[in-house]
Short mmCIF file of C-alpha atoms in Angstrom, two decimals:
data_model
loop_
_atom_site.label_atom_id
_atom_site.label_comp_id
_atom_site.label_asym_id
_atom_site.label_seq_id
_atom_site.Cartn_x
_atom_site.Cartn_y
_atom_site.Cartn_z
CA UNK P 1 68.38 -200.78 -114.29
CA UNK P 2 67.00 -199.71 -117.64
CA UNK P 3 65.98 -203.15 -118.58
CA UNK P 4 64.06 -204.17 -114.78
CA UNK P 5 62.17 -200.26 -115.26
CA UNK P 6 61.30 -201.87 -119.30
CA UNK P 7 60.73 -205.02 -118.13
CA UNK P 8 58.52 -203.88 -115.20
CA UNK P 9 56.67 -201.84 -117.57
CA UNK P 10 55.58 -204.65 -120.11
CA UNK P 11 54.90 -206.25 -117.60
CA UNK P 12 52.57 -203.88 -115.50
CA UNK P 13 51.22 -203.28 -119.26
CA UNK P 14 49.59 -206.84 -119.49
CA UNK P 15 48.36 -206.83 -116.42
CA UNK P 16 46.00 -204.15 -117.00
CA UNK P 17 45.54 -205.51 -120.54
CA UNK P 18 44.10 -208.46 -118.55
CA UNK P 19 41.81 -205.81 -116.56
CA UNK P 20 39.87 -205.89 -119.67
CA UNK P 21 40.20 -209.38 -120.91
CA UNK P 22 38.80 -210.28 -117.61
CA UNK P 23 35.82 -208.29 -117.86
CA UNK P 24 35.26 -209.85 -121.27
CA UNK P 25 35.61 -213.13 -120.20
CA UNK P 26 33.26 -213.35 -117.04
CA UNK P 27 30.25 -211.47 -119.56
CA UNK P 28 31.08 -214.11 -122.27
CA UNK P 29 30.85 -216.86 -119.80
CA UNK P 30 27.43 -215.62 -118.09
CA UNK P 31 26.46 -215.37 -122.10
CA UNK P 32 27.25 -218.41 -122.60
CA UNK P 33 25.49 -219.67 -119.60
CA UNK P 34 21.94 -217.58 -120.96
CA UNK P 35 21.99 -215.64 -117.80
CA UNK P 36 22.75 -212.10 -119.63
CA UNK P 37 21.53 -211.07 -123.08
CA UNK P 38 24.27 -210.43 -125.99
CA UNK P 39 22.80 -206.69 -126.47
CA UNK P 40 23.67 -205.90 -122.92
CA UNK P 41 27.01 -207.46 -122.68
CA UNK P 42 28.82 -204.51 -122.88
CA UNK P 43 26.77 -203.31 -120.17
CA UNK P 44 28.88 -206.31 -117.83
CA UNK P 45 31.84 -205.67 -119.40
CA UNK P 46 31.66 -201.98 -118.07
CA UNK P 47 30.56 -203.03 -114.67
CA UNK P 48 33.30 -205.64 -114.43
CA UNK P 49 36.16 -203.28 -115.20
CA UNK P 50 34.96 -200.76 -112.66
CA UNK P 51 35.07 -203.30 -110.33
CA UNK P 52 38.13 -204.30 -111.09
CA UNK P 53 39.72 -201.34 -111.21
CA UNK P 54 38.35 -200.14 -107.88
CA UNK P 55 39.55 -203.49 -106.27
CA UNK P 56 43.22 -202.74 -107.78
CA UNK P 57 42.55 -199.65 -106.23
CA UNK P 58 41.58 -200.01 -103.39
CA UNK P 59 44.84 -202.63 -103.01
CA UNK P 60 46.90 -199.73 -104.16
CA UNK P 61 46.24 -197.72 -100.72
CA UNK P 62 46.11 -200.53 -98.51
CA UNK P 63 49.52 -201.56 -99.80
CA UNK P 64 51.41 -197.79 -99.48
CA UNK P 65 49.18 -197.69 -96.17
CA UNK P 66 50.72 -200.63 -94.82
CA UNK P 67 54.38 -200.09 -96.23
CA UNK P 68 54.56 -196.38 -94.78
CA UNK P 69 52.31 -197.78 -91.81
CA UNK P 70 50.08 -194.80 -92.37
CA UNK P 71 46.78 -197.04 -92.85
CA UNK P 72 44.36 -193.98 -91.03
CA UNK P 73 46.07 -191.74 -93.79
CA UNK P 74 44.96 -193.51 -96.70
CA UNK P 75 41.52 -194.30 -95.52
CA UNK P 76 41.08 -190.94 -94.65
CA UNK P 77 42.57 -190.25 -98.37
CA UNK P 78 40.44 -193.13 -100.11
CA UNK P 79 37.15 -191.95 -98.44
CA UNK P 80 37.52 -188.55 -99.58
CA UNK P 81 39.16 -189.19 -103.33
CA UNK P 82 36.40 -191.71 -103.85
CA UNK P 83 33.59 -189.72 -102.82
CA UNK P 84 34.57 -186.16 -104.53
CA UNK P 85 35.93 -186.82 -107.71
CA UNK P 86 32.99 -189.10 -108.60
CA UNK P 87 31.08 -185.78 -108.88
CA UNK P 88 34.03 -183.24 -109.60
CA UNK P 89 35.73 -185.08 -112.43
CA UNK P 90 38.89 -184.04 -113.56
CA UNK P 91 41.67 -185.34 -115.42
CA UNK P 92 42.20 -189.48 -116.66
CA UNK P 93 44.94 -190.83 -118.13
CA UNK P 94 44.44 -192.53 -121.60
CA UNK P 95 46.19 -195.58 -120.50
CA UNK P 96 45.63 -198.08 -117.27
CA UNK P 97 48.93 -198.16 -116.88
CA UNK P 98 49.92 -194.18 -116.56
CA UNK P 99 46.57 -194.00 -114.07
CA UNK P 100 48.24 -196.43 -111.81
CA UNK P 101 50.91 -194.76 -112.21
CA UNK P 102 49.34 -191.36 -111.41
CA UNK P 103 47.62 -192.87 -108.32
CA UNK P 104 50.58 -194.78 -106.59
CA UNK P 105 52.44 -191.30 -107.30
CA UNK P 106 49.04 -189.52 -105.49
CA UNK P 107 49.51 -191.84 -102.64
CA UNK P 108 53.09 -191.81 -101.69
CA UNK P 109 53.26 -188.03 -101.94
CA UNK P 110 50.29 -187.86 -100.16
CA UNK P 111 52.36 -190.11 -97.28
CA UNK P 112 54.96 -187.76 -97.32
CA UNK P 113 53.11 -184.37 -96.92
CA UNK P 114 50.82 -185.96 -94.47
CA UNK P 115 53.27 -185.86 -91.80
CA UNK P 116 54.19 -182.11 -92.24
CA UNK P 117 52.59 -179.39 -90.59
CA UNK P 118 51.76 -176.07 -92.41
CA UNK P 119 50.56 -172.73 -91.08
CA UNK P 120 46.94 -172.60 -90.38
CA UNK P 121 46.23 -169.78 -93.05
CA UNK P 122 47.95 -171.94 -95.73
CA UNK P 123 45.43 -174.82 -95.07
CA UNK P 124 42.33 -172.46 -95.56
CA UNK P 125 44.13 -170.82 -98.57
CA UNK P 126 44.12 -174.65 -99.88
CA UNK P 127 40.67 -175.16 -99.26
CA UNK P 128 38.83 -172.07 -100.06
CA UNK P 129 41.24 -173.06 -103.74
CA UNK P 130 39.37 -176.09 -103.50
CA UNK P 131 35.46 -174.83 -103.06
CA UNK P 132 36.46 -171.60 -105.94
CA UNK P 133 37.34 -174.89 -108.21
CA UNK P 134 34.77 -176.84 -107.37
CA UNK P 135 32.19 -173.77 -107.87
CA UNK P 136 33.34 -172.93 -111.22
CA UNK P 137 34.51 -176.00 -113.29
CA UNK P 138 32.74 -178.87 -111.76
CA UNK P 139 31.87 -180.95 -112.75
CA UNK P 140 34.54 -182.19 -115.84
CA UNK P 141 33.18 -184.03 -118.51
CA UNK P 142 34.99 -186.48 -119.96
CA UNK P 143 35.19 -187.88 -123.19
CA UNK P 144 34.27 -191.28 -122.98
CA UNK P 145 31.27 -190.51 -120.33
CA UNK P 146 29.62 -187.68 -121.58
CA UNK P 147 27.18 -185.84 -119.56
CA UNK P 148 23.61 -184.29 -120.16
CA UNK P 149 22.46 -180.72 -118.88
CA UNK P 150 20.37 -182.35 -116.02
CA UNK P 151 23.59 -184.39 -115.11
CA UNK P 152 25.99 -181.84 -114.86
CA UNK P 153 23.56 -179.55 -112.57
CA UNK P 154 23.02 -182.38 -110.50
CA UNK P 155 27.05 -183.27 -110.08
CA UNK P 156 27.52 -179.82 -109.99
CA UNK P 157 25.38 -179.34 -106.78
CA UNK P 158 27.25 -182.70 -105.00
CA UNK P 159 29.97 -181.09 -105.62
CA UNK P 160 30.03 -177.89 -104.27
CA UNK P 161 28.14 -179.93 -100.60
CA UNK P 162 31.57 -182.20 -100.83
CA UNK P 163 33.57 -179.44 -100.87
CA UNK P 164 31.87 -177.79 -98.36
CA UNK P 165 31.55 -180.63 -96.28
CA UNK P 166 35.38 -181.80 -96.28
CA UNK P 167 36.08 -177.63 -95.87
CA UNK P 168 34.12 -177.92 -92.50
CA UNK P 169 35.73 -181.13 -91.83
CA UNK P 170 39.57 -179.98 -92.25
CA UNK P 171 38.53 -176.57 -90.25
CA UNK P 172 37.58 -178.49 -87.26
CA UNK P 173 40.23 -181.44 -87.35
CA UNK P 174 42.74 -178.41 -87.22
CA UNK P 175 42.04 -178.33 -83.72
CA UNK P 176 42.12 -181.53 -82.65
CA UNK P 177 43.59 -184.41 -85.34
CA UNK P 178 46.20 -182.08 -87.31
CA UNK P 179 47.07 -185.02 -89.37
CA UNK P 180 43.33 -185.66 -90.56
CA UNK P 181 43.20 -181.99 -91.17
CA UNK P 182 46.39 -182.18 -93.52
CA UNK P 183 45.73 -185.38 -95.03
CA UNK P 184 41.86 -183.57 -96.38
CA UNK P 185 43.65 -180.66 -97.40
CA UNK P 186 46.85 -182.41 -99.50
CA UNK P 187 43.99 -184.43 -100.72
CA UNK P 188 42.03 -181.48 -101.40
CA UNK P 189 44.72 -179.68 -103.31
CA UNK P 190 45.33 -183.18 -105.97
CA UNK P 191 41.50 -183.39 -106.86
CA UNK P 192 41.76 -179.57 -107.37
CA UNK P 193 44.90 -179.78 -109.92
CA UNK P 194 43.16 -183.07 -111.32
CA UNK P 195 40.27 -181.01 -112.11
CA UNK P 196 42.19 -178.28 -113.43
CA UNK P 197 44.67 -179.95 -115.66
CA UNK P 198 41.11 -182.21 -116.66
CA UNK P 199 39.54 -178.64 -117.55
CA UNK P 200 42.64 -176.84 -119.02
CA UNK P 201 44.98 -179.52 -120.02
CA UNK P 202 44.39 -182.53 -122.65
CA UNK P 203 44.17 -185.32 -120.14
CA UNK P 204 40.17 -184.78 -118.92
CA UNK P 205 38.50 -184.61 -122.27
CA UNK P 206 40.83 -187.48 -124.71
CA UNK P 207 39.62 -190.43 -125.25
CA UNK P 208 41.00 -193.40 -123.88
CA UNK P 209 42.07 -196.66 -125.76
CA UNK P 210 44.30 -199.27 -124.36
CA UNK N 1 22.72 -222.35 -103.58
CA UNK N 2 22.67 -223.45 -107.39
CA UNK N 3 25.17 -222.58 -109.99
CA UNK N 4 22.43 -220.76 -111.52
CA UNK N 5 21.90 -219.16 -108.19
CA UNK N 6 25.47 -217.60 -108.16
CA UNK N 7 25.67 -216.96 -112.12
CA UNK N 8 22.49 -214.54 -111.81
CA UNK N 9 24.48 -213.01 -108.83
CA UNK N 10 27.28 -212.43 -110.68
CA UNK N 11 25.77 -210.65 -113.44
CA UNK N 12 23.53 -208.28 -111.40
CA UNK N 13 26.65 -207.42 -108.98
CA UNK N 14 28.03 -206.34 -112.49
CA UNK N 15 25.16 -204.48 -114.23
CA UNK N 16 24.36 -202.66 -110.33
CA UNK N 17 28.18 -201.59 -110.52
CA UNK N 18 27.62 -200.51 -114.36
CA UNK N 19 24.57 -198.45 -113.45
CA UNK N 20 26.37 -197.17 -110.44
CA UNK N 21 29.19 -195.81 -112.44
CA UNK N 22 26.62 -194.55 -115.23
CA UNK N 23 25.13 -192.15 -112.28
CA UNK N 24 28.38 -190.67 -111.62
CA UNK N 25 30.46 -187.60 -113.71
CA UNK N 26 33.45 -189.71 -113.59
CA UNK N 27 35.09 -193.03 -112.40
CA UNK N 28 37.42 -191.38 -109.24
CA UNK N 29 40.54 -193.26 -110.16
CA UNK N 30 42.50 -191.09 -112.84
CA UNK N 31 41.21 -193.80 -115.59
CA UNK N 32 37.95 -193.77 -117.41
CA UNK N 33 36.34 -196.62 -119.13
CA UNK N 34 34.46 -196.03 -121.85
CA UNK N 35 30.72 -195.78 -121.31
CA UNK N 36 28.88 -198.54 -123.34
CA UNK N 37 26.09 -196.92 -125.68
CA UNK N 38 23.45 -199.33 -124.21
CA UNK N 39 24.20 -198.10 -121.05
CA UNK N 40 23.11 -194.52 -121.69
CA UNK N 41 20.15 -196.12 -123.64
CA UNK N 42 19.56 -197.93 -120.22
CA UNK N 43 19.36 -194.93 -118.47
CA UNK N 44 17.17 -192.73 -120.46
#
């Protein structure tokens, strides 16, 4: 059992190694080509592995949404992870491999809660957790993308209308979609212990290197 | 459409998605690339 988890592991390891590679090898080849300029190829490399990353993402969901046939869930999930912690921030794993690992962990849990049902105060306990978090420490700069003044006031502000906005939304899905309104307010809860460990802990502000 | 064509349509899909993530405080998956210096040279 030891040896499939090790064996799994180097392999999962080159695979995102290859996330990179990739991203290298479609800017070298558009270099080569003349179509992009050698000053800006990191520029491509940077937009490839975001791309790539967000595909493997996106993959990610669609796979534990079709396993646990709880596809609505991890849309619902997606749209709302997506859209908040581009502004909020909050903690990153130095390696590919530990994010993935952090993710797939975020969605099956996620699966799992999803189907409970929790007292009504607990879910605006949750999100009123959520907007005090979002007020005070978004947004969390990280240390390979740091942020100027006029940045962070401007994610700041997107931040605290997400929160607000998905509050609003989880109130009234209470009252008719109880599974939309848990699935915000699990969802909720990870980007607000992402964005504290990324505040308090190491993992938002180390830099990253494969 | 050319090879050309699709090359140049290649490379802006990946500079757009560069600038994208440049106008963001974070990538939203729990893994952060780093930011190219000509990127934030790009943007000021």
């Amino acid at each position: 059992m030891t040896l499939i988890n090790e064996l799994v592991i180097i392999y999962l390891r080159k695979v995102m190694r290859m996330v990179h590679r990739l991203s290298k090898m479609i800017a070298n080849f558009l270099l080569h080509k003349n179509v992009i300029s050698e000053t800006e190829i990191d520029i491509y490399i940077y937009g490839y592995e975001t791309i790539i990353l967000g595909i493997i993402d996106f993959f990610i969901v669609l796979t534990v949404g079709l396993i646990f046939n709880q596809f609505i869930t991890m849309l619902t999930f997606f749209t709302m992870f997506i859209s908040v912690r581009l502004y909020t921030g909050g903690y990153h794993a130095n390696t590919v491999l530990k994010c993935k690992a952090v993710f797939i962990s975020i969605c099956i849990s996620l699966v799992f809660l999803s189907e409970l049902e929790f007292p009504y105060f607990l879910y605006i306990l949750v999100m009123l957790l959520y907007l005090i978090t979002s007020f005070f420490l978004a947004p969390i700069e990280n240390y390979n993308k740091p942020l100027t003044s006029e940045e962070q006031m401007k994610y700041r502000r997107i931040s605290i209308a997400m929160s607000l906005f998905w509050s609003v939304v989880a109130v009234i899905s209470y009252f008719f979609a109880i599974k939309i309104c848990t699935t915000i307010t699990v969802t909720a809860l990870f980007i607000t212990l992402l964005m504290i460990i990324g505040e308090y802990g190491k993992g938002g502000k180390i830099n990253e290197q494969e | 459409m050319s090879k050309n064509k699709i090359y140049k349509l290649i490379a802006a899909f990946g500079r757009k998605a560069a600038v994208k993530a440049s106008g963001t405080a974070s990538g939203y998956g729990s893994y952060q690339p780093k930011e190219p210096e000509a990127l934030k040279k790009l943007k000021k």
